[in-house]
XYZ file of C-alpha atoms in Angstrom:
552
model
C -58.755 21.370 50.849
C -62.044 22.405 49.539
C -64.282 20.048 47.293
C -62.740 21.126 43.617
C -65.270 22.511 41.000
C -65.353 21.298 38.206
C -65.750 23.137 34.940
C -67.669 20.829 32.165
C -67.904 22.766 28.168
C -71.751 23.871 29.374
C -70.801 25.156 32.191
C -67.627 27.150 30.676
C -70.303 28.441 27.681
C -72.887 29.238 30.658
C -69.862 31.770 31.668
C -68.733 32.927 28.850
C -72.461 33.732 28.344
C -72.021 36.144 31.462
C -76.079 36.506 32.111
C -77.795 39.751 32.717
C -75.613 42.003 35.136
C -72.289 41.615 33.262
C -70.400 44.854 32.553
C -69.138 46.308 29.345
C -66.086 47.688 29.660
C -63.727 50.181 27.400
C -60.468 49.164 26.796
C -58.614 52.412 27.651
C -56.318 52.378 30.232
C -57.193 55.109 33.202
C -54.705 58.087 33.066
C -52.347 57.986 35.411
C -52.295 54.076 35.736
C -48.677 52.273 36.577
C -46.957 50.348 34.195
C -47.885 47.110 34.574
C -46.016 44.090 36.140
C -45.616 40.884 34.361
C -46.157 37.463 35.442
C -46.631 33.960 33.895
C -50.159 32.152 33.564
C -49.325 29.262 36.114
C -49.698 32.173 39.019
C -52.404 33.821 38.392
C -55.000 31.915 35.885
C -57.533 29.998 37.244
C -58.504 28.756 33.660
C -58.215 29.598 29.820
C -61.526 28.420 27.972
C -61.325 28.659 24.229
C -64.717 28.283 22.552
C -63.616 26.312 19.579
C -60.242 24.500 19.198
C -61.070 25.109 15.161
C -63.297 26.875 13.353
C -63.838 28.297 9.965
C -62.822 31.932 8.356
C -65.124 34.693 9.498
C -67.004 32.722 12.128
C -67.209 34.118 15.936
C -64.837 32.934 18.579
C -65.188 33.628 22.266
C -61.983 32.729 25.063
C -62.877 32.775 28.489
C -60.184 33.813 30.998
C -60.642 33.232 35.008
C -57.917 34.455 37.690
C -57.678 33.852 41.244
C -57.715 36.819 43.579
C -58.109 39.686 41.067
C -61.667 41.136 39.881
C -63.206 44.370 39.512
C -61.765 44.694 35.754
C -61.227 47.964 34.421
C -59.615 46.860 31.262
C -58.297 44.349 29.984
C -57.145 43.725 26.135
C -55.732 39.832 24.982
C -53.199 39.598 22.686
C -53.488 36.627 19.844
C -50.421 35.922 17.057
C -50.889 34.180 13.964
C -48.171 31.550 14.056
C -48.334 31.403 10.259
C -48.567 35.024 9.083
C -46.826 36.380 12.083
C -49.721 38.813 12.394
C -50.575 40.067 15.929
C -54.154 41.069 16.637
C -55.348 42.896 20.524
C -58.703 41.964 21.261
C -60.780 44.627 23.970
C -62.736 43.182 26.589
C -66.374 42.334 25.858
C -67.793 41.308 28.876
C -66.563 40.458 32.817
C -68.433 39.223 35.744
C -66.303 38.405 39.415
C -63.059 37.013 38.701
C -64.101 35.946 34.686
C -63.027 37.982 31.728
C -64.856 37.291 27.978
C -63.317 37.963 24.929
C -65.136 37.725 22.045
C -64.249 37.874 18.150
C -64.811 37.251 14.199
C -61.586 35.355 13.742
C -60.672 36.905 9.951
C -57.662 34.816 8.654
C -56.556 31.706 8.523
C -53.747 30.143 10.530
C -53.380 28.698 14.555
C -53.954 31.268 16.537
C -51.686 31.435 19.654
C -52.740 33.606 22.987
C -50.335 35.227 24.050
C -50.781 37.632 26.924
C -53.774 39.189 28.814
C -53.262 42.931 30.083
C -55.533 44.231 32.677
C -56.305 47.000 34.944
C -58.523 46.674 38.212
C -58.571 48.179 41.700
C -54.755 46.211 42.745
C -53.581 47.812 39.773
C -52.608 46.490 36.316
C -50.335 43.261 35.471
C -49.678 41.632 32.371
C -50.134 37.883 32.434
C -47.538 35.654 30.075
C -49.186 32.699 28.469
C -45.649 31.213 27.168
C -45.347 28.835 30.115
C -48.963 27.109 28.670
C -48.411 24.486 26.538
C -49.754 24.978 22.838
C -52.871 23.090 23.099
C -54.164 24.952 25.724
C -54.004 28.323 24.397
C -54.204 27.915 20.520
C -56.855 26.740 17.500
C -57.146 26.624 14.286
C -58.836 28.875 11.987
C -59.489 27.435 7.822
C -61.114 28.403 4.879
C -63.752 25.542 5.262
C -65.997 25.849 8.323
C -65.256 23.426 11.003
C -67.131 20.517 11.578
C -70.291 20.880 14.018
C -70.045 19.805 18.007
C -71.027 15.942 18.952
C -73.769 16.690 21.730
C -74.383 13.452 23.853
C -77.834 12.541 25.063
C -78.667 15.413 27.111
C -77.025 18.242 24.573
C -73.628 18.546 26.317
C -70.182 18.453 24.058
C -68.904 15.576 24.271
C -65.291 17.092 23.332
C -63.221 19.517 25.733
C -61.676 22.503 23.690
C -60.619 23.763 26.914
C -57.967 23.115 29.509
C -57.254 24.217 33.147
C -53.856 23.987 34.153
C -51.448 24.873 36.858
C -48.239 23.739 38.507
C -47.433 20.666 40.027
C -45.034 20.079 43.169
C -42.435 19.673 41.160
C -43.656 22.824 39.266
C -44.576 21.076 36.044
C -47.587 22.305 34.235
C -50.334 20.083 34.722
C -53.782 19.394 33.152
C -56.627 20.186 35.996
C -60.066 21.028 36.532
C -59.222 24.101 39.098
C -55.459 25.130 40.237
C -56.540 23.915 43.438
C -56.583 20.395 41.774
C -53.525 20.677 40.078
C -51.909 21.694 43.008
C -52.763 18.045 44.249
C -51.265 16.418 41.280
C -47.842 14.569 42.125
C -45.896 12.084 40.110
C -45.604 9.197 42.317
C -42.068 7.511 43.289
C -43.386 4.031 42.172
C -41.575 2.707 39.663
C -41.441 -0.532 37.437
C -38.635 -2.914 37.946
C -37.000 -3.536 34.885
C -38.673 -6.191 32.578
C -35.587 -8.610 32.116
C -36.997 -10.157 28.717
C -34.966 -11.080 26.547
C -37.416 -12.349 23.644
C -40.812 -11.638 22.401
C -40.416 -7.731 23.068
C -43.148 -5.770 20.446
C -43.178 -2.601 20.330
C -45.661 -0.146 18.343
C -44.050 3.248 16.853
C -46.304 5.639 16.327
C -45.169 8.832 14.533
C -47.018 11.551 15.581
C -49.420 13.530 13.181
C -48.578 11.405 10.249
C -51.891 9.811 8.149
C -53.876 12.400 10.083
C -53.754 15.809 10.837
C -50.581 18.508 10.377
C -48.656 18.690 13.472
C -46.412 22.088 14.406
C -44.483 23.534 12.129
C -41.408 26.302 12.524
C -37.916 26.944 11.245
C -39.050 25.605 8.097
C -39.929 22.060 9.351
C -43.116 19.965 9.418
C -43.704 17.603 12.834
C -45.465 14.739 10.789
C -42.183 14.733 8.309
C -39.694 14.679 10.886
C -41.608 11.999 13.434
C -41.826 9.590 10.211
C -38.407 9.838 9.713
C -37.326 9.411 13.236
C -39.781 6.466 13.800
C -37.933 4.897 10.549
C -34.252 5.356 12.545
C -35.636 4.165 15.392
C -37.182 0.552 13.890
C -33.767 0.401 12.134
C -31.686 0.373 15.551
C -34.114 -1.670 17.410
C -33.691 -4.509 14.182
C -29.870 -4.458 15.232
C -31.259 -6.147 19.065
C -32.211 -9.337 19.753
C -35.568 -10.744 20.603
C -37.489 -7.217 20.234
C -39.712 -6.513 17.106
C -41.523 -3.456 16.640
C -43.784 -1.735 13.601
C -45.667 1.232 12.682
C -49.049 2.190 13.901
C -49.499 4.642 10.480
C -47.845 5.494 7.298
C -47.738 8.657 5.440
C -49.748 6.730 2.444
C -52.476 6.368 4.934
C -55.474 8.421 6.007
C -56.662 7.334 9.466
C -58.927 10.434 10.048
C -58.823 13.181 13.081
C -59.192 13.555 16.624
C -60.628 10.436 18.605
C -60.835 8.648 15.830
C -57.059 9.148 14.257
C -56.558 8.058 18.295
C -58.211 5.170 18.508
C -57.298 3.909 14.932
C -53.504 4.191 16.642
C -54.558 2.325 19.515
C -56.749 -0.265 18.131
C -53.447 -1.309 15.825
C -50.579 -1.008 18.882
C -53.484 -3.780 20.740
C -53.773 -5.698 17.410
C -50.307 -5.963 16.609
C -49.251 -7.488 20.153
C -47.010 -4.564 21.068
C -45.983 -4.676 25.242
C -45.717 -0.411 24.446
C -46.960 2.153 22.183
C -43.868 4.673 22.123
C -45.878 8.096 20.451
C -42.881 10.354 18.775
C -43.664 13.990 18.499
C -41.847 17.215 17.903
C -42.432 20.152 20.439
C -43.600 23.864 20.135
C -44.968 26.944 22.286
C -45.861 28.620 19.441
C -43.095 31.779 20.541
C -40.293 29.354 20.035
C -39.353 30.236 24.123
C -39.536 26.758 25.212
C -36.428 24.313 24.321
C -35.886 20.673 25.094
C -36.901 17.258 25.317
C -39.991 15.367 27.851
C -41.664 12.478 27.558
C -45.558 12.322 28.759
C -46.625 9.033 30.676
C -49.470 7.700 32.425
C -50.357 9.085 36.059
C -50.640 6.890 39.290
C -53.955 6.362 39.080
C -56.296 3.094 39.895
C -56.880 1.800 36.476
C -54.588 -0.154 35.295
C -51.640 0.743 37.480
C -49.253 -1.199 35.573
C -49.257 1.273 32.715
C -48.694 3.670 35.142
C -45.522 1.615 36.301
C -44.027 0.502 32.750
C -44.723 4.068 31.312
C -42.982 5.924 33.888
C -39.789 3.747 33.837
C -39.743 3.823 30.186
C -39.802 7.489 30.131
C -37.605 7.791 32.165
C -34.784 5.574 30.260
C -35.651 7.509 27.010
C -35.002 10.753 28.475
C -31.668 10.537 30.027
C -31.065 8.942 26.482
C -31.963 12.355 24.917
C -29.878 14.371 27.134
C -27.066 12.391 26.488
C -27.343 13.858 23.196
C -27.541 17.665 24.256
C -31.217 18.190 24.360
C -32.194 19.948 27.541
C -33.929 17.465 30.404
C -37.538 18.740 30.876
C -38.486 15.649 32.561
C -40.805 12.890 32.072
C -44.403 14.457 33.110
C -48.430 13.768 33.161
C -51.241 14.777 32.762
C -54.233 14.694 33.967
C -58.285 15.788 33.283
C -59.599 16.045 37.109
C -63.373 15.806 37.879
C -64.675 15.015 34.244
C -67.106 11.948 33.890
C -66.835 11.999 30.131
C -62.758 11.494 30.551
C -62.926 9.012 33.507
C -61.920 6.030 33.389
C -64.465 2.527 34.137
C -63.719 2.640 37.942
C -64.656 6.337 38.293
C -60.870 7.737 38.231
C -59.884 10.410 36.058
C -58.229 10.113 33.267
C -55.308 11.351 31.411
C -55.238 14.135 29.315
C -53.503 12.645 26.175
C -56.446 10.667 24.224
C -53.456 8.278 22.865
C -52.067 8.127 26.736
C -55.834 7.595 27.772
C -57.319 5.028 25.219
C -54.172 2.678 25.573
C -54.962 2.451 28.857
C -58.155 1.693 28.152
C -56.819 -1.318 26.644
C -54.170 -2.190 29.153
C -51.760 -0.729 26.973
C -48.866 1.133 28.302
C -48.155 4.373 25.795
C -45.958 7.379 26.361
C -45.435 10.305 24.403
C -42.145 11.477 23.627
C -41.453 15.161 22.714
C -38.194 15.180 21.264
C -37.799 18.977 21.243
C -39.128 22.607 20.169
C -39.500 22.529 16.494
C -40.476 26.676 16.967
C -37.034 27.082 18.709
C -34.127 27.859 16.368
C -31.716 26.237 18.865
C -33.501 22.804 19.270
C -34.200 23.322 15.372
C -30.641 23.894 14.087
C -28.962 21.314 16.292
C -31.530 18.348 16.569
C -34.088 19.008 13.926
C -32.781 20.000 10.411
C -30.625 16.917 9.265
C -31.169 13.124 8.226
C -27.952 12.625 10.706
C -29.971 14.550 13.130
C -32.994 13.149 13.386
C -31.046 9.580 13.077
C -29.519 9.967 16.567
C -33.016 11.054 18.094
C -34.118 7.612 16.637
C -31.063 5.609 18.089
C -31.358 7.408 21.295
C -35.142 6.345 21.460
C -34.382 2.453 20.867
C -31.446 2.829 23.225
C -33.806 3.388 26.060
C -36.543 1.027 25.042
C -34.090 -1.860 25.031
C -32.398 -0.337 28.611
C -35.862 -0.442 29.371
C -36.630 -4.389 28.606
C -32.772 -5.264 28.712
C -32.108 -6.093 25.430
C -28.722 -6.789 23.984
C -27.169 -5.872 20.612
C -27.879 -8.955 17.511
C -24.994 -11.232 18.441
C -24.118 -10.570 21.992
C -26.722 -12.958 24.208
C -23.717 -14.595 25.417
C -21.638 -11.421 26.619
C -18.562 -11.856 24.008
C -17.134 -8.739 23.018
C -14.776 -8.757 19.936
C -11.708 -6.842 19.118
C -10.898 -5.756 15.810
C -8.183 -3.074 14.402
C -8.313 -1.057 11.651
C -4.700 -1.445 10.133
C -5.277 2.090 7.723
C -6.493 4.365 10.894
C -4.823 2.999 13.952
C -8.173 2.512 15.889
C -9.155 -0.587 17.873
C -12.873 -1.254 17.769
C -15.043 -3.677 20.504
C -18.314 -4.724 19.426
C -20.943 -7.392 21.077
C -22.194 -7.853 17.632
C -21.286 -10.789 15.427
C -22.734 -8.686 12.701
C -21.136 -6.156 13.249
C -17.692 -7.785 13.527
C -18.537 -9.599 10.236
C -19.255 -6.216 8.083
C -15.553 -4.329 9.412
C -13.992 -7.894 8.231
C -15.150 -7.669 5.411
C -14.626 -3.886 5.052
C -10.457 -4.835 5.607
C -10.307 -4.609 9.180
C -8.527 -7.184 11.436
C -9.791 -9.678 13.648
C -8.014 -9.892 16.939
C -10.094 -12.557 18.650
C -12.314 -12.222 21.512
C -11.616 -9.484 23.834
C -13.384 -10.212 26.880
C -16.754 -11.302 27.930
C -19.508 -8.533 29.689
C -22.276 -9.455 31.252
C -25.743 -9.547 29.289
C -27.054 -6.811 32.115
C -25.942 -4.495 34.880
C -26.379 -1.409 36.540
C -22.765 -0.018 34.892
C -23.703 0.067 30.812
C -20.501 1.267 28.939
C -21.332 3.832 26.829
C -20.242 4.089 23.028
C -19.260 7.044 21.125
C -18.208 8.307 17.411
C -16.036 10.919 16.480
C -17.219 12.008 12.828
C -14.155 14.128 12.198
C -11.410 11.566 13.636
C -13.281 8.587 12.427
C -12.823 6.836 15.269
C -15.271 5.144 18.829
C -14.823 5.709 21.767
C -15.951 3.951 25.149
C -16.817 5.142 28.699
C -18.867 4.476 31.816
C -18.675 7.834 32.827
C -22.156 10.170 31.761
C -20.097 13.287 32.627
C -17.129 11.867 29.471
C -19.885 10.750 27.523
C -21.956 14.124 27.651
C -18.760 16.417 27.470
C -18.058 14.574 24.071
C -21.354 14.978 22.479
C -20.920 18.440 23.168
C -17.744 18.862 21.743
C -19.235 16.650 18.366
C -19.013 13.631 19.164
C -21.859 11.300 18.002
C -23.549 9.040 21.038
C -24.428 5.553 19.741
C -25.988 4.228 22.868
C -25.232 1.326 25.852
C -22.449 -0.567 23.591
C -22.188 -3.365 26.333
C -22.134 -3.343 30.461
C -19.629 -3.820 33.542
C -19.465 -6.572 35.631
C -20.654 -4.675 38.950
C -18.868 -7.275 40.791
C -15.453 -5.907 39.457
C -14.216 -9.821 38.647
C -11.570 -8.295 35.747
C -10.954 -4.681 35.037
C -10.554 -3.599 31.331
C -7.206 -0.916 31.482
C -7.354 2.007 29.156
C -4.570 3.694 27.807
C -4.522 7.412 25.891
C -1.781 8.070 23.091
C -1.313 12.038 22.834
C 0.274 11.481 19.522
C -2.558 10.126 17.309
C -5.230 12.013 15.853
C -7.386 8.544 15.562
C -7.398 5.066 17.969
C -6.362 7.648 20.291
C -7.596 4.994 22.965
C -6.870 1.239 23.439
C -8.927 -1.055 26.027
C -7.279 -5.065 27.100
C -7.250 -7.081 30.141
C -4.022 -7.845 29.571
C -1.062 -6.068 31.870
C 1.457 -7.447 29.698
C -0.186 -4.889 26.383
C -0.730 -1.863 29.073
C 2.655 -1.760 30.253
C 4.236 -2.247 27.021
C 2.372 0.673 25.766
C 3.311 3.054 28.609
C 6.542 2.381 27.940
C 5.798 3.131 24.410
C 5.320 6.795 25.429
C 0.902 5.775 25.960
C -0.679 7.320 29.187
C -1.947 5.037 31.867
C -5.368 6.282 32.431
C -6.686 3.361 34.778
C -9.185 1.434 34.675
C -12.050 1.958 32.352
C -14.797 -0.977 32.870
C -14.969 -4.472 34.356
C -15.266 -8.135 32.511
C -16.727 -10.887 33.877
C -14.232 -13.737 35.192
């Protein structure tokens, strides 16, 4: 592989710029020309450059477009939308030199401004290019009333912020953050992983909602980012108080104003260090700006030299938040990084690069490791409608999220250190309910439900969790080990609660579950006991095996 260039703001201005030599072009297509194929940014960009990231109402903006293997522009015409007015605005080619295209104009309304697709003619013909595979900060900024605030030049005059982003695909093909494709291309999520962290006290964790104190996050189907990761940060601290020896708290609050850009960043940081927290879990909503993406990913440091070990806890967290997600009907993107290749003012102290997310990168400044979980597209009526626009929504995204922090660490539900699992029956509905909390168990004796003594005892840990499950119609829990069951019911309605308790892997007693095709609730019942499964079959139940294992 060749050395990669690298593309600094200077150089990027020093080419958009296009010195004596450049060519004006019209924007008509030639007569005669073939309708044009269409094909999506990752395959054909070398790199998207937009000027400013914001910038005030009426002032010039100029985007910067490099491909691999085409040149000799014709035409060419980029498309912009207005994610807030709708509006749609073509803007002709100013300038091209060699594989670079410049676009340059006076931005006249306000709203985030979205690119959307580039359309050009030269001698291999003409192809439309699809920027909807790009995520939204490389291809969008903000245009306001009020002018935006004026660059920070270091020493020697250079920007010391990076409007602009190169990106291409990873092996996996992932979009990743890059100084050339050719560096991307490189880019790999290693297979090292963290080995669970078996503690069982003195877990912190920081929750940071994303967007909230600071600046407005995405918006779509009528939602607001910073409103819906404050809420879902507030479900999450609420699930993670019903675990033992884990305590977590807020990096910001919506009565707070903690600035913008590095330093909204660094406040967040500087108060996950302060506060003790082992992980700074970063809660975002999603968008494209088309509403074409859908789904949930969570962002995590790379595999890089500097401290590895956020590297390690990061990825393994991410990855038992995700499959929590799914379990809930959200489409898998994966857990992803990102990276900025070849930039000295993003490296880290020992010369490696560093990652593209400033709250990914300054945590690991500090030795800190931070993720940043995407929960889903809030531009995508889908994700919008059936993860997005409820309290009883957004309260499973939180439950899901502490469910895989404390999978993560291995934490157990208030109550249940010791692995006893209670049995209780609700006299009025039929159902038999199992809980590992003594909390829990308290509150349904209270409520008039009846205490049938300890069922069986689970082990604190195990590679077999049993998964819990409420039916809001019915009423009624259920309990599985199976992800296929569990995912099916969530589908059908069903409301996932998380890892109730685990199996003994060893099989030392199995737990026998039985189905009655008669009731409409406590459809189920769970016992060691032979003695209760065969009376029950003989009661007209179904035998339907074994469902989990108990520790001798």
């Amino acid at each position: 592989m060749t050395k990669s260039r690298t593309i600094t703001r200077r150089d990027a201005l020093a080419c958009s710029t296009l010195a004596a030599g450049a060519v004006a072009l019209a924007g008509a297509t030639p007569a005669g020309a073939e309708e044009p194929g269409s094909v999506l940014s990752a395959d054909v960009v070398d790199y998207l450059y937009i000027d400013s990231a914001s910038l005030g109402f009426g002032e010039e903006q100029h985007v910067v477009a490099a491909l691999r293997d085409r040149s000799g522009f014709s035409a060419a015409t980029l498309s912009l939308l207005n994610v807030d007015t709708g509006a749609q605005r073509d803007v002709a080619l100013s300038k091209t030199v060699d594989n670079t295209l410049l676009f340059s104009l006076n931005v006249d309304g306000e709203g985030t401004y979205y690119v959307q697709t580039l359309s050009l003619t030269d001698a291999s013909g003409s192809l439309v290019v699809d920027f909807s595979d790009a995520d939204a900060s490389v291809r969008s900024f903000e245009v306001s009333a009020a002018s935006a605030a004026p660059m920070l030049l270091n020493a020697d005059g250079a920007d010391e912020d990076v409007a602009f982003e190169v990106y291409g695909s990873d092996s996996e093909g992932e979009l990743v953050s890059a100084a050339s494709i050719e560096d991307a291309a490189a880019v790999a999520v290693s297979s090292v992983d963290a080995e669970p962290q078996a503690r069982g006290t003195g877990v912190v964790v920081a929750l940071d909602p994303g967007h909230v104190g600071a600046s407005s996050g995405a918006s779509g189907n009528g939602l607001r980012e910073e409103e819906i990761t404050w809420k879902i940060a507030q479900y999450c601290r609420s699930e993670l108080d019903t675990y033992e020896g884990v305590s977590s708290f807020f990096t910001v609050t919506p009565s707070e104003s903690i600035g913008t850009g590095r330093t909204e960043l660094k406040t967040r940081v500087s108060r996950a260090k302060s506060g003790g927290a082992d992980v700074l879990v970063s809660l975002h909503i999603n968008s494209t700006g088309n509403g074409s993406a859908y789904g949930a990913e969570v962002y995590y440091p790379y595999n890089g030299s500097y401290n590895n070990s956020t590297h390690a806890v990061g990825k393994a967290l991410a990855d038992k938040i995700v499959v929590q997600l799914e379990a809930l009907g959200l489409y898998n993107r994966g857990t992803k990084i990102r990276v900025i290749n070849g930039d000295d003012d993003y490296a880290y102290a020992d010369g490696s690069d560093g990652d593209y997310y400033g709250i990914i990168r300054y945590a690991r400044q500090e030795n800190l490791p931070a993720i940043i979980v995407e929960h889903a597209f809030i531009d995508n009526r889908s994700d919008a409608a059936n993860f997005l626009n409820s309290p009883e929504k957004l309260r499973r995204l939180g439950v899901a999220d502490a469910a895989g922090i404390a999978n993560y660490f291995g934490l157990s539900k208030a109550g249940a250190s010791d692995g006893t699992m209670y049995r209780l029956y609700n006299p009025n509905s039929g159902e038999h309910f199992y809980t590992a909390s003594s909390g829990e168990r308290d509150n349904l004796i209270a409520a008039g439900w009846n205490y049938e003594g300890v069922g069986w005892t689970a082990p604190t840990s195990s590679n077999t969790p049993v998964y819990r499950l409420y039916n809001p119609n019915a009423g009624d829990h259920h309990y599985t080990t199976s992800d296929y069951e569990r995912d099916s019911l969530v589908k059908a309605g069903w409301r996932y609660e998380g890892v109730g308790w685990y199996s003994d892997d060893a099989k030392s007693v199995p737990l026998y579950r039985q189905y009655n095709p008669n009731a409409r609730s406590g459809t189920h019942n769970y016992t060691t006991s032979t003695y209760e499964r065969d009376s029950l079959i003989k009661a007209g139940w179904r035998d339907e095996g074994i469902g989990w294992y108990a520790l001798s």
